[in-house]
Structures are given as C-alpha cells and as structure tokens.
Coordinates of C-alpha atoms and ligand atoms in Angstrom, one line a residue:
X170 CA -42.0 -26.0 68.1
X171 CA -43.5 -26.0 71.5
X172 CA -40.9 -25.3 74.2
X173 CA -43.3 -26.9 77.1
X174 CA -46.4 -29.1 77.0
X175 CA -48.9 -29.8 79.7
X176 CA -50.4 -33.3 79.7
X177 CA -54.0 -32.9 81.1
X178 CA -54.5 -36.9 81.4
X179 CA -53.2 -39.7 83.6
X180 CA -52.1 -43.4 83.4
X181 CA -50.7 -44.8 80.0
X182 CA -51.7 -42.1 77.9
X183 CA -49.9 -39.5 79.9
X184 CA -46.6 -41.6 79.9
X185 CA -47.2 -42.1 76.2
X186 CA -47.5 -38.4 75.6
X187 CA -44.5 -37.3 77.9
X188 CA -42.3 -39.9 75.8
X189 CA -43.2 -38.4 72.6
X190 CA -42.4 -34.8 74.0
X191 CA -39.1 -36.3 75.4
X192 CA -38.2 -37.5 72.0
X193 CA -39.1 -34.3 70.7
X194 CA -37.1 -32.1 73.0
X195 CA -40.1 -30.5 74.7
X196 CA -40.5 -30.1 78.5
X197 CA -43.4 -31.6 80.0
X198 CA -45.7 -30.5 82.8
X199 CA -47.8 -33.5 84.3
X200 CA -50.9 -32.8 86.4
X201 CA -52.1 -35.2 88.7
X202 CA -55.2 -35.9 91.5
X203 CA -54.1 -36.9 94.8
X204 CA -55.3 -40.6 94.1
X205 CA -52.3 -40.8 91.6
X206 CA -49.7 -38.9 93.6
X207 CA -47.6 -41.9 93.6
X208 CA -47.9 -42.4 90.0
X209 CA -44.3 -43.5 88.8
X210 CA -44.6 -41.7 85.5
X211 CA -44.9 -38.4 87.4
X212 CA -41.0 -38.4 88.2
X213 CA -40.4 -38.6 84.3
X214 CA -42.0 -35.0 83.9
X215 CA -40.1 -32.1 84.3
X216 CA -42.6 -30.7 86.8
X217 CA -45.8 -32.3 88.3
X218 CA -48.5 -30.2 89.6
X219 CA -51.5 -31.5 92.0
X220 CA -54.6 -30.2 90.8
X221 CA -57.3 -31.6 93.2
X222 CA -58.7 -34.9 94.9
X223 CA -59.4 -38.2 93.2
X224 CA -63.0 -37.6 91.7
X225 CA -62.3 -36.8 88.2
X226 CA -64.8 -33.7 88.2
X227 CA -62.2 -32.0 90.9
X228 CA -59.3 -33.0 88.8
X229 CA -59.0 -34.2 85.4
X230 CA -62.0 -32.6 84.2
X231 CA -61.7 -29.5 86.2
X232 CA -60.8 -26.8 83.5
X233 CA -60.2 -23.8 85.9
X234 CA -57.7 -25.9 87.9
X235 CA -55.9 -27.1 84.6
X236 CA -55.7 -23.7 83.1
X237 CA -54.4 -22.5 86.3
X238 CA -51.5 -24.9 86.0
X239 CA -51.0 -24.4 82.8
X240 CA -50.5 -20.6 83.4
X241 CA -48.4 -21.3 86.6
X242 CA -46.1 -23.5 84.5
X243 CA -46.0 -21.3 81.5
X244 CA -46.6 -23.8 78.9
X245 CA -47.4 -23.1 75.1
X246 CA -49.7 -26.1 74.7
X247 CA -52.0 -28.6 76.1
X248 CA -52.5 -32.3 75.2
X249 CA -55.5 -33.7 76.3
X250 CA -54.9 -37.4 75.6
X251 CA -58.1 -39.6 75.2
X252 CA -61.2 -39.3 77.6
X253 CA -61.7 -36.4 80.2
X254 CA -61.5 -33.1 78.4
X255 CA -60.3 -34.6 75.1
X256 CA -63.5 -34.0 73.1
X257 CA -64.8 -31.0 74.9
X258 CA -65.2 -28.2 72.3
X259 CA -65.7 -25.6 75.1
X260 CA -62.1 -26.7 76.9
X261 CA -60.6 -26.4 73.2
X262 CA -62.1 -22.7 73.0
X263 CA -60.9 -21.5 76.6
X264 CA -57.5 -22.9 75.5
X265 CA -57.5 -20.6 72.7
X266 CA -58.7 -17.8 74.7
X267 CA -55.9 -18.1 77.1
X268 CA -53.3 -18.3 74.1
X269 CA -52.7 -21.8 74.9
X270 CA -52.5 -24.1 71.8
X271 CA -54.8 -27.2 72.2
X272 CA -53.4 -30.3 70.6
X273 CA -56.2 -31.2 68.6
X274 CA -58.8 -29.8 66.3
X275 CA -60.3 -26.6 66.6
X276 CA -63.3 -25.8 68.5
X277 CA -65.2 -25.4 65.4
X278 CA -64.0 -28.7 63.6
X279 CA -64.6 -30.5 67.0
X280 CA -68.1 -29.3 67.1
X281 CA -68.7 -29.9 63.2
X282 CA -67.6 -33.9 63.7
X283 CA -68.0 -34.6 67.3
X284 CA -71.9 -34.3 67.6
X285 CA -73.1 -37.3 65.9
X286 CA -75.9 -35.8 64.1
X287 CA -74.0 -32.8 62.6
X288 CA -71.4 -35.3 61.8
X289 CA -73.5 -37.3 59.7
X290 CA -74.8 -34.3 57.6
X291 CA -71.2 -33.5 56.8
X292 CA -70.5 -37.0 56.0
X293 CA -73.5 -37.2 53.7
X294 CA -72.3 -34.0 51.9
X295 CA -68.8 -35.5 51.2
X296 CA -70.3 -38.9 50.1
X297 CA -69.2 -41.1 53.1
X298 CA -71.5 -43.9 53.4
X299 CA -73.9 -43.6 56.4
X300 CA -76.7 -45.8 57.9
X301 CA -79.9 -45.5 56.9
X302 CA -81.8 -43.3 59.4
X303 CA -83.0 -40.3 60.7
X304 CA -81.6 -37.3 58.6
X305 CA -81.3 -35.3 61.8
X306 CA -82.6 -35.6 65.5
X307 CA -85.8 -37.3 65.9
X308 CA -88.3 -35.2 68.1
X309 CA -91.7 -36.9 68.3
X310 CA -92.7 -40.7 68.5
X311 CA -94.9 -40.5 65.2
X312 CA -91.8 -39.3 63.4
X313 CA -89.6 -42.0 64.9
X314 CA -92.2 -44.6 63.7
X315 CA -92.5 -43.3 60.1
X316 CA -88.5 -43.5 60.0
X317 CA -88.5 -47.0 61.3
X318 CA -91.3 -48.2 58.8
X319 CA -88.9 -46.8 56.0
X320 CA -85.9 -48.6 56.8
X321 CA -87.4 -51.6 58.3
X322 CA -86.8 -52.8 62.0
X323 CA -84.5 -53.4 63.9
X324 CA -83.3 -50.0 64.5
X325 CA -81.5 -48.5 67.2
X326 CA -82.1 -45.2 69.2
X327 CA -78.8 -43.3 69.9
X328 CA -78.2 -40.2 71.8
X329 CA -76.3 -37.2 69.4
X330 CA -73.9 -36.4 72.3
X331 CA -73.7 -40.0 73.3
X332 CA -70.2 -41.9 74.2
X333 CA -68.7 -44.8 75.7
X334 CA -71.2 -47.1 74.4
X335 CA -74.2 -45.9 76.7
X336 CA -77.8 -44.9 76.2
X337 CA -78.2 -46.9 73.1
X338 CA -81.4 -48.9 72.6
X339 CA -82.5 -51.5 70.0
X340 CA -86.1 -51.7 69.0
X341 CA -87.2 -54.6 67.2
X342 CA -90.9 -53.5 66.5
X343 CA -93.1 -50.6 66.7
X344 CA -94.4 -51.2 70.1
X345 CA -90.7 -51.0 71.5
X346 CA -89.8 -48.0 69.7
X347 CA -92.8 -46.0 70.9
X348 CA -92.1 -47.1 74.3
X349 CA -88.4 -46.4 74.1
X350 CA -88.3 -42.9 72.6
X351 CA -89.1 -40.7 75.2
X352 CA -87.1 -42.5 77.7
X353 CA -84.0 -42.6 75.5
X354 CA -84.6 -38.4 74.9
X355 CA -84.7 -38.4 78.9
X356 CA -81.7 -40.4 79.4
X357 CA -79.7 -38.5 77.0
X358 CA -80.4 -35.4 78.5
X359 CA -79.6 -36.4 82.0
X360 CA -76.3 -38.3 81.0
X361 CA -75.1 -36.0 78.2
X362 CA -76.8 -32.8 78.9
X363 CA -78.3 -33.0 75.5
X364 CA -81.7 -34.8 74.8
X365 CA -81.2 -35.1 70.9
X366 CA -81.8 -38.6 70.0
X367 CA -81.6 -40.2 66.2
X368 CA -82.4 -43.7 64.8
X369 CA -80.5 -45.7 62.6
X370 CA -80.5 -49.2 61.3
X371 CA -79.3 -51.8 63.7
X372 CA -77.0 -54.4 62.1
X373 CA -77.3 -57.8 63.6
X374 CA -73.9 -59.1 62.1
X375 CA -71.3 -56.3 61.8
X376 CA -67.8 -55.6 62.4
X377 CA -66.4 -52.5 63.7
X378 CA -63.9 -51.1 61.5
X379 CA -62.2 -47.7 62.0
X380 CA -60.3 -45.4 59.9
X381 CA -57.1 -43.4 61.4
X382 CA -56.9 -40.0 59.8
X383 CA -54.5 -37.1 60.4
X384 CA -55.1 -33.6 59.3
X385 CA -53.0 -30.5 59.4
X386 CA -53.2 -26.9 59.1
X387 CA -52.5 -26.4 55.4
X388 CA -55.7 -28.2 54.4
X389 CA -53.9 -31.8 54.2
X390 CA -55.4 -34.9 55.3
X391 CA -54.3 -38.4 55.2
X392 CA -55.5 -42.0 56.1
X393 CA -53.4 -44.5 57.7
X394 CA -55.6 -47.2 56.9
X395 CA -58.1 -49.1 59.5
X396 CA -58.2 -51.1 62.3
X397 CA -60.8 -53.7 63.2
X398 CA -62.1 -53.4 66.4
X399 CA -64.8 -55.9 66.6
X400 CA -63.9 -57.8 69.9
X401 CA -66.0 -55.9 72.2
X402 CA -67.7 -56.2 75.5
X403 CA -70.7 -53.9 76.4
X404 CA -69.7 -51.8 73.4
X405 CA -66.2 -51.2 74.9
X406 CA -63.2 -52.6 72.7
X407 CA -61.0 -55.1 74.2
X408 CA -58.6 -56.3 71.2
X409 CA -58.0 -54.1 68.0
X410 CA -56.1 -55.0 64.9
X411 CA -54.8 -54.0 61.7
X412 CA -55.2 -54.9 59.0
X413 CA -58.8 -55.9 59.2
X414 CA -58.8 -59.6 58.2
X415 CA -60.3 -60.3 55.1
X416 CA -61.4 -56.9 54.0
X417 CA -61.2 -56.5 50.2
X418 CA -58.2 -53.7 49.9
X419 CA -59.7 -51.8 47.2
X420 CA -63.2 -51.4 48.9
X421 CA -61.3 -50.5 52.2
X422 CA -59.0 -47.9 50.2
X423 CA -62.5 -46.1 49.0
X424 CA -63.7 -46.0 52.4
X425 CA -60.4 -44.4 53.7
X426 CA -60.6 -41.9 50.9
X427 CA -64.0 -41.0 51.9
X428 CA -62.7 -40.7 55.7
X429 CA -60.0 -38.4 54.9
X430 CA -62.3 -36.2 52.7
X431 CA -64.6 -35.8 55.9
X432 CA -61.5 -34.6 57.9
X433 CA -60.6 -32.4 55.1
X434 CA -63.6 -30.8 54.6
X435 CA -64.2 -30.0 58.4
X436 CA -60.6 -28.4 58.3
X437 CA -59.5 -30.8 60.9
X438 CA -56.2 -30.7 62.3
X439 CA -54.8 -33.4 64.4
X440 CA -55.4 -36.9 64.9
X441 CA -59.1 -38.3 64.2
X442 CA -61.0 -41.6 63.7
X443 CA -63.7 -42.0 61.5
X444 CA -65.6 -45.3 63.0
X445 CA -67.8 -47.6 60.6
X446 CA -69.7 -50.8 60.9
X447 CA -69.2 -53.5 58.0
X448 CA -71.9 -55.9 57.3
X449 CA -71.4 -59.3 55.9
X450 CA -71.3 -58.1 52.3
X451 CA -68.5 -55.7 53.3
X452 CA -70.6 -52.6 53.0
X453 CA -69.8 -49.8 55.4
X454 CA -71.7 -47.3 57.4
X455 CA -70.3 -44.7 59.3
X456 CA -70.9 -44.5 63.0
X457 CA -69.0 -41.3 64.4
X458 CA -65.8 -39.6 64.6
X459 CA -63.5 -39.6 67.4
X460 CA -61.9 -36.2 67.4
X461 CA -58.7 -37.3 69.3
X462 CA -55.9 -39.8 69.8
X463 CA -57.3 -43.2 70.5
X464 CA -56.5 -45.8 72.9
X465 CA -55.8 -48.2 70.3
X466 CA -53.4 -46.0 68.2
X467 CA -50.4 -47.9 68.6
X468 CA -51.8 -50.9 66.1
X469 CA -51.6 -48.5 63.4
X470 CA -48.2 -47.1 64.7
X471 CA -46.9 -50.7 64.4
X472 CA -48.0 -51.3 60.8
X473 CA -47.2 -48.0 59.5
X474 CA -44.2 -47.0 61.3
X475 CA -45.7 -43.5 61.9
X476 CA -46.0 -41.9 65.3
X477 CA -49.3 -40.7 65.7
X478 CA -48.8 -39.0 69.1
X479 CA -45.9 -37.1 67.7
X480 CA -47.7 -36.3 64.5
X481 CA -50.6 -34.6 66.8
X482 CA -48.1 -32.3 68.3
X483 CA -46.2 -31.2 65.2
X484 CA -49.6 -30.5 63.5
X485 CA -50.7 -28.4 66.4
X486 CA -47.4 -26.6 66.2
X487 CA -48.5 -25.5 62.5
X488 CA -46.4 -27.8 60.9
X489 CA -47.3 -29.7 57.6
X490 CA -47.9 -33.6 57.8
X491 CA -44.2 -34.4 56.6
X492 CA -45.4 -37.4 54.4
X493 CA -47.5 -37.8 51.4
X494 CA -50.6 -40.4 51.2
X495 CA -48.6 -42.6 48.7
X496 CA -45.6 -42.8 51.1
X497 CA -48.3 -44.6 53.6
X498 CA -47.3 -48.4 53.7
X499 CA -48.8 -51.2 55.4
X500 CA -46.1 -53.5 56.9
X501 CA -47.2 -56.8 58.4
X502 CA -50.0 -57.4 60.9
X503 CA -50.5 -55.9 64.6
X504 CA -52.8 -56.7 67.6
X505 CA -53.6 -54.8 70.9
X506 CA -55.1 -56.6 74.0
X507 CA -56.2 -54.1 76.8
X508 CA -55.1 -55.6 79.9
X509 CA -57.9 -54.2 82.3
X510 CA -58.0 -54.8 86.3
X511 CA -61.1 -56.5 86.2
X512 CA -62.1 -60.3 86.9
X513 CA -63.4 -62.0 84.1
X514 CA -64.5 -65.1 86.1
X515 CA -66.6 -62.4 88.1
X516 CA -68.4 -60.5 85.9
X517 CA -65.5 -58.2 84.9
X518 CA -65.7 -56.7 88.5
X519 CA -63.1 -54.1 89.0
X520 CA -60.0 -55.3 90.7
X521 CA -58.4 -52.2 92.1
X522 CA -55.2 -52.5 94.7
X523 CA -51.8 -53.0 94.9
X524 CA -49.7 -55.0 92.2
X525 CA -47.3 -56.9 93.8
X526 CA -46.3 -59.4 90.8
X527 CA -45.5 -57.4 87.7
X528 CA -43.7 -59.7 85.4
X529 CA -43.8 -58.5 81.6
X530 CA -43.4 -59.8 78.4
X531 CA -40.7 -58.6 75.8
X532 CA -38.6 -60.0 72.8
X533 CA -39.1 -59.5 69.2
X534 CA -42.2 -57.7 67.9
X535 CA -43.6 -56.8 71.5
X536 CA -44.6 -53.3 72.8
X537 CA -46.2 -52.8 76.2
X538 CA -47.9 -49.1 76.9
X539 CA -48.3 -49.1 80.5
X540 CA -47.7 -46.7 83.5
X541 CA -47.6 -49.6 86.1
X542 CA -44.4 -51.0 87.8
X543 CA -44.4 -53.6 90.4
X544 CA -45.7 -52.2 93.9
X545 CA -48.1 -49.9 91.8
X546 CA -51.5 -49.3 93.5
X547 CA -54.3 -49.0 91.2
X548 CA -56.8 -46.3 92.4
X549 CA -60.4 -47.2 92.4
X550 CA -61.4 -43.7 90.9
X551 CA -60.6 -44.1 87.0
X552 CA -61.3 -46.7 84.3
X553 CA -59.5 -50.1 84.8
X554 CA -57.2 -50.3 81.8
X555 CA -53.7 -50.6 83.4
X556 CA -51.9 -51.4 80.3
X557 CA -51.9 -52.3 76.4
X558 CA -49.9 -55.2 75.0
X559 CA -49.4 -54.7 71.5
X560 CA -47.6 -57.1 68.9
X561 CA -46.3 -56.8 65.3
X562 CA -45.6 -59.8 63.2
X563 CA -45.3 -60.4 59.3
X564 CA -49.1 -61.8 59.1
X565 CA -52.0 -62.2 61.2
X566 CA -51.1 -66.0 62.3
X567 CA -47.8 -65.2 63.4
X568 CA -49.2 -62.1 65.1
X569 CA -51.6 -64.3 67.2
X570 CA -48.8 -66.8 67.9
X571 CA -46.6 -63.9 69.2
X572 CA -49.5 -62.6 71.3
X573 CA -50.2 -65.7 73.0
X574 CA -46.5 -66.1 73.8
X575 CA -46.4 -62.6 75.2
X576 CA -49.6 -63.4 77.2
X577 CA -47.9 -66.3 78.8
X578 CA -44.9 -64.3 79.8
X579 CA -47.1 -61.9 81.4
X580 CA -47.5 -62.3 85.1
X581 CA -49.8 -60.0 87.3
X582 CA -50.9 -60.4 90.8
X583 CA -52.7 -60.7 93.3
X584 CA -55.0 -58.2 91.5
X585 CA -57.3 -59.9 88.7
X586 CA -56.8 -59.0 85.2
X587 CA -58.1 -59.8 81.4
X588 CA -55.1 -61.6 80.5
X589 CA -56.7 -65.2 80.8
X590 CA -59.5 -64.1 78.8
X591 CA -57.0 -62.8 75.9
X592 CA -55.1 -65.9 76.4
X593 CA -58.2 -68.0 75.9
X594 CA -59.2 -65.7 72.7
X595 CA -55.8 -66.4 71.1
X596 CA -56.6 -70.0 71.2
X597 CA -60.2 -69.8 69.7
X598 CA -60.7 -71.4 66.5
X599 CA -63.2 -68.8 64.9
X600 CA -61.1 -65.9 66.1
X601 CA -58.1 -67.4 64.5
X602 CA -59.8 -67.8 61.3
X603 CA -61.1 -64.1 61.5
X604 CA -64.5 -65.0 62.3
X605 CA -65.2 -62.0 64.4
X606 CA -67.9 -59.6 64.8
X607 CA -69.1 -57.0 67.6
X608 CA -71.3 -59.7 69.5
X609 CA -68.5 -62.6 69.4
X610 CA -67.4 -62.0 72.9
X611 CA -71.3 -61.9 74.0
X612 CA -71.6 -65.2 72.7
X613 CA -68.3 -66.7 74.2
X614 CA -69.1 -65.2 77.7
X615 CA -72.9 -66.6 77.8
Ligands
LIG991 P1 -70.5 -44.7 71.3 O1 -70.0 -43.3 70.9 O2 -71.3 -44.5 72.8 O3 -69.1 -45.5 71.5 P2 -71.0 -46.0 68.7 O4 -72.2 -45.0 67.9 O5 -69.5 -45.4 68.3 O6 -71.4 -45.2 70.2 O7 -71.2 -47.4 68.9 C1 -70.8 -48.3 69.6 C2 -71.2 -49.7 69.4 O8 -72.2 -49.8 69.5 C3 -70.5 -50.2 68.1 O9 -69.0 -50.5 68.1 C4 -71.3 -51.2 67.8 O10 -70.9 -52.6 68.6 C5 -72.8 -50.6 68.6 N1 -73.7 -50.0 67.4 C6 -73.7 -48.9 67.3 N2 -74.8 -48.5 66.4 C7 -75.0 -49.9 65.7 C8 -76.0 -50.1 64.7 N3 -76.5 -49.3 63.9 N4 -75.8 -51.6 64.5 C9 -75.6 -52.5 65.4 N5 -74.6 -52.1 66.2 C10 -74.2 -50.8 66.5

C-alpha cells in the first residue's frame, strides 16, 4: 500500500480524497494556490505545499510545479481528483517517468477511451451501443453532408477532444451543417488544441444515464450500476440520482455489462464512467467515457455501499477489486444536489465572497461533501461548486422528501446559491413523477 499520496486538486474533492487516505492509514500532501491558502482542509493534511498563484495554469494545471512538490514531499502516488490534470494522458505519463503512481488509468488506456473518436471505435468493437454518425473524424463539408443525409437531421457536431459541454453545435438542416462545420473545427482547435470533429444523431428527447465502472490491474472490470444525470443546465449536471427512475432493470443490466466490457477491453484500471443518452424507448447510445472519479460518485456509493475513492487508491496500488460483480447490490435510492455559489435569479451569475452564514443539514440519510466552513471565502478563480448534498432513502419518493427537508435546513449567506432552485425542483410534479430529460431545466427556466 502507498505510504504517502499527493492530492493534486482543491475544494471538496481534495477533502474527499484526504478522508479516504486517512481511513486507509495513508499520509497526505495537499498542494494549494495562494487563492486557496486559507482553505480549512489544508490543516487536515500531513503537509501542505503552495504551488503558485490563483490562476489554474500557474498552479493546479502546472505539471512541473506539482511534480516538484511530489518529489520534495517524497510521495508514492498522486491522486488527480476530477477536472484539472485528471484526464491528461501526458500528466499520467510524466508521473510514470518520475516513478510516481498516477491514481487512475495508464496513459494508454486514457488515450484509448478519453478521445471521443477513438473511444467510439473501441466501443463499437465491443458491442457497446453508439450513436449513428461518422465512424471517425469528419474532414470536409461534403463528407459531413453525406453522413447527415444517411442518419437524418437534426445532427450534432462535436469535438473529439471536447469536454465541459463546450463546442457542440446542433444542425437542423444541410445549410446549417455547411455553415457550421468549418467554424466547429476552428473552435475545437482553439479550445482543445485538436481540430478533429465528428457528427452524430441529435436526440431531441433524451435522458443522460451513465454507468459507474471500476477496473483493476489484474484484468477485472465491474459495474456499480447507473446514475441518471438528466437535470442539467448548459450541459452541466446539477442533480444526479440512482437508480434511474423507470428504467427497465434487464435493459440497464445489458448496458452496464457492455460498459464493463469496454473498460476491460481497454485494460483500464481505476474508476471510469461510461456516459450514455437514453431515448424515449429506452435505447442507449454512448456519449463518452470519463476516465476519472466523477463529481457525482457519492450517489453510487450510497446505493452500493462501495467507497469509490478508496477503490481508486487500492487498485492503483495493485490490489485486485475486493468483491465480485454478483456481490454488488442496489439498496434504496440516492440523490445529489450540487450547491453552486451562483444566483439562480440572475442568470446563474457567480456569487463569490465570504460565507458568514453556513448552517448545514444533517440527520438520517444525509451526507454533505464540502470544504466550506463558516467564514470561508469563495475564491473567484475556480468553478462555483461549494458543496454536494447527497441523501439516501428506501425509495425515490422518500428520497425526494428527505432532500426537500435537508434543503430547508441548509442556510447560506450572504452569497447566493442554487439551494432555492433545488427546493423548487423537489416540489415540481413532473420531477417528482420521474418525468425528467436533459432539457427539463431549460424549459423550466425559460
Ligand atoms: P462533454 O464532454 O462536453 O460534456 P458530452 O458528449 O458528454 O460532452 O455531452 C454533454 C451533454 O450534451 C449531454 O449530457 C447532452 O445533454 C448533450 N448532448 C451531447 N450529445 C448529444 C446528442 N447526440 N443528442 C442530444 N444531446 C446531446
């Protein structure tokens, strides 16, 4: 087992990893930017090292500074969390060259699944359901038009190296496709350093359903069932839940098995999520694979009782997954609300600043993953998530009641948060009956 781990992240996920390490008897080294110098969780680390100023490029994304800190602190491994360097195959390769274990997949497995076009090809070879669309990257306009004619409009143009819901363009006819393809390539090149784009069928009514998987270095892969993440704003998830309401279990199992097959075929070790869209007839189409621990992992932890962050550490240390697929059981229903420092009444404008009031919910079935304490100052440099409220109950109805109750207990000020929006959603009749899809919030907020 590792003796000491460096946590190359910040905020709630840095604290989440720190907690897992503590329970495993592993020492922790946190790195931080000057914008985070007063972050309370730093006091819980065995050592904290400043790696630069607030802008992420000069700190949390600065590979040489993080590697220097790892060498100075003499760590055995680095946990990247999510975001920042977590999906950078070059970073995983540098760790390997420096003889530091990267807690996540090998750079090869990451490249195979992290690039959307490459991933689609591996998925197809392993009978994972994918979208009708281009086989690989589309180079020219005529080719794009031909593919769109074959699959029918609307289509969506996406960047192979894309992420964060950026750079996608929906085209409803040939003229729109022709006028968008070149711009999409240029935008992808500018945003992701890779101009490759591809085309797939655009689904008007869909749910986002993803499968949590785990792989180890002994060739095992298991699935921990699905999460429904249809509640999104601008392609960013805001509520996640499991199991997916109303999804036929046999159907879901087939898709989960396909996801695990893909992870195994890529010789993947660590936590991975295979994302799908599901249409109204419960047909599944793979979107992409996220090659890291995800924000919404606690939802799965609560319904399976499996600690995904600990598992990511154990398998990185070379241990086999300590349970079998048949041992994974779903118990009850779990839901997560992302608490963002944003003002829902002012078009979700970021609301950074000092948090004076911070009264948190508790009681049966309530979990709060956050790095915030009263007096904490939200820095303006990073994403706006300040915590995740996750609840667990016997079924979806009780889970929603419990979430509504917990949200009512949660008082934050003077900064604005997404708590009032979540409270409103818990009362919404369509949401309550499970009538959700990826455009639900867009319609509600119109
Ligand atoms: P990113 O990596 O940027 O997050 P994804 O491929 O995961 O991009 O897609 C993000 C979201 O965009 C999905 O959850 C869905 O809401 C929407 N989306 C992506 N592809 C399609 C599609 N083919 N049809 C309809 N919506 C889509």
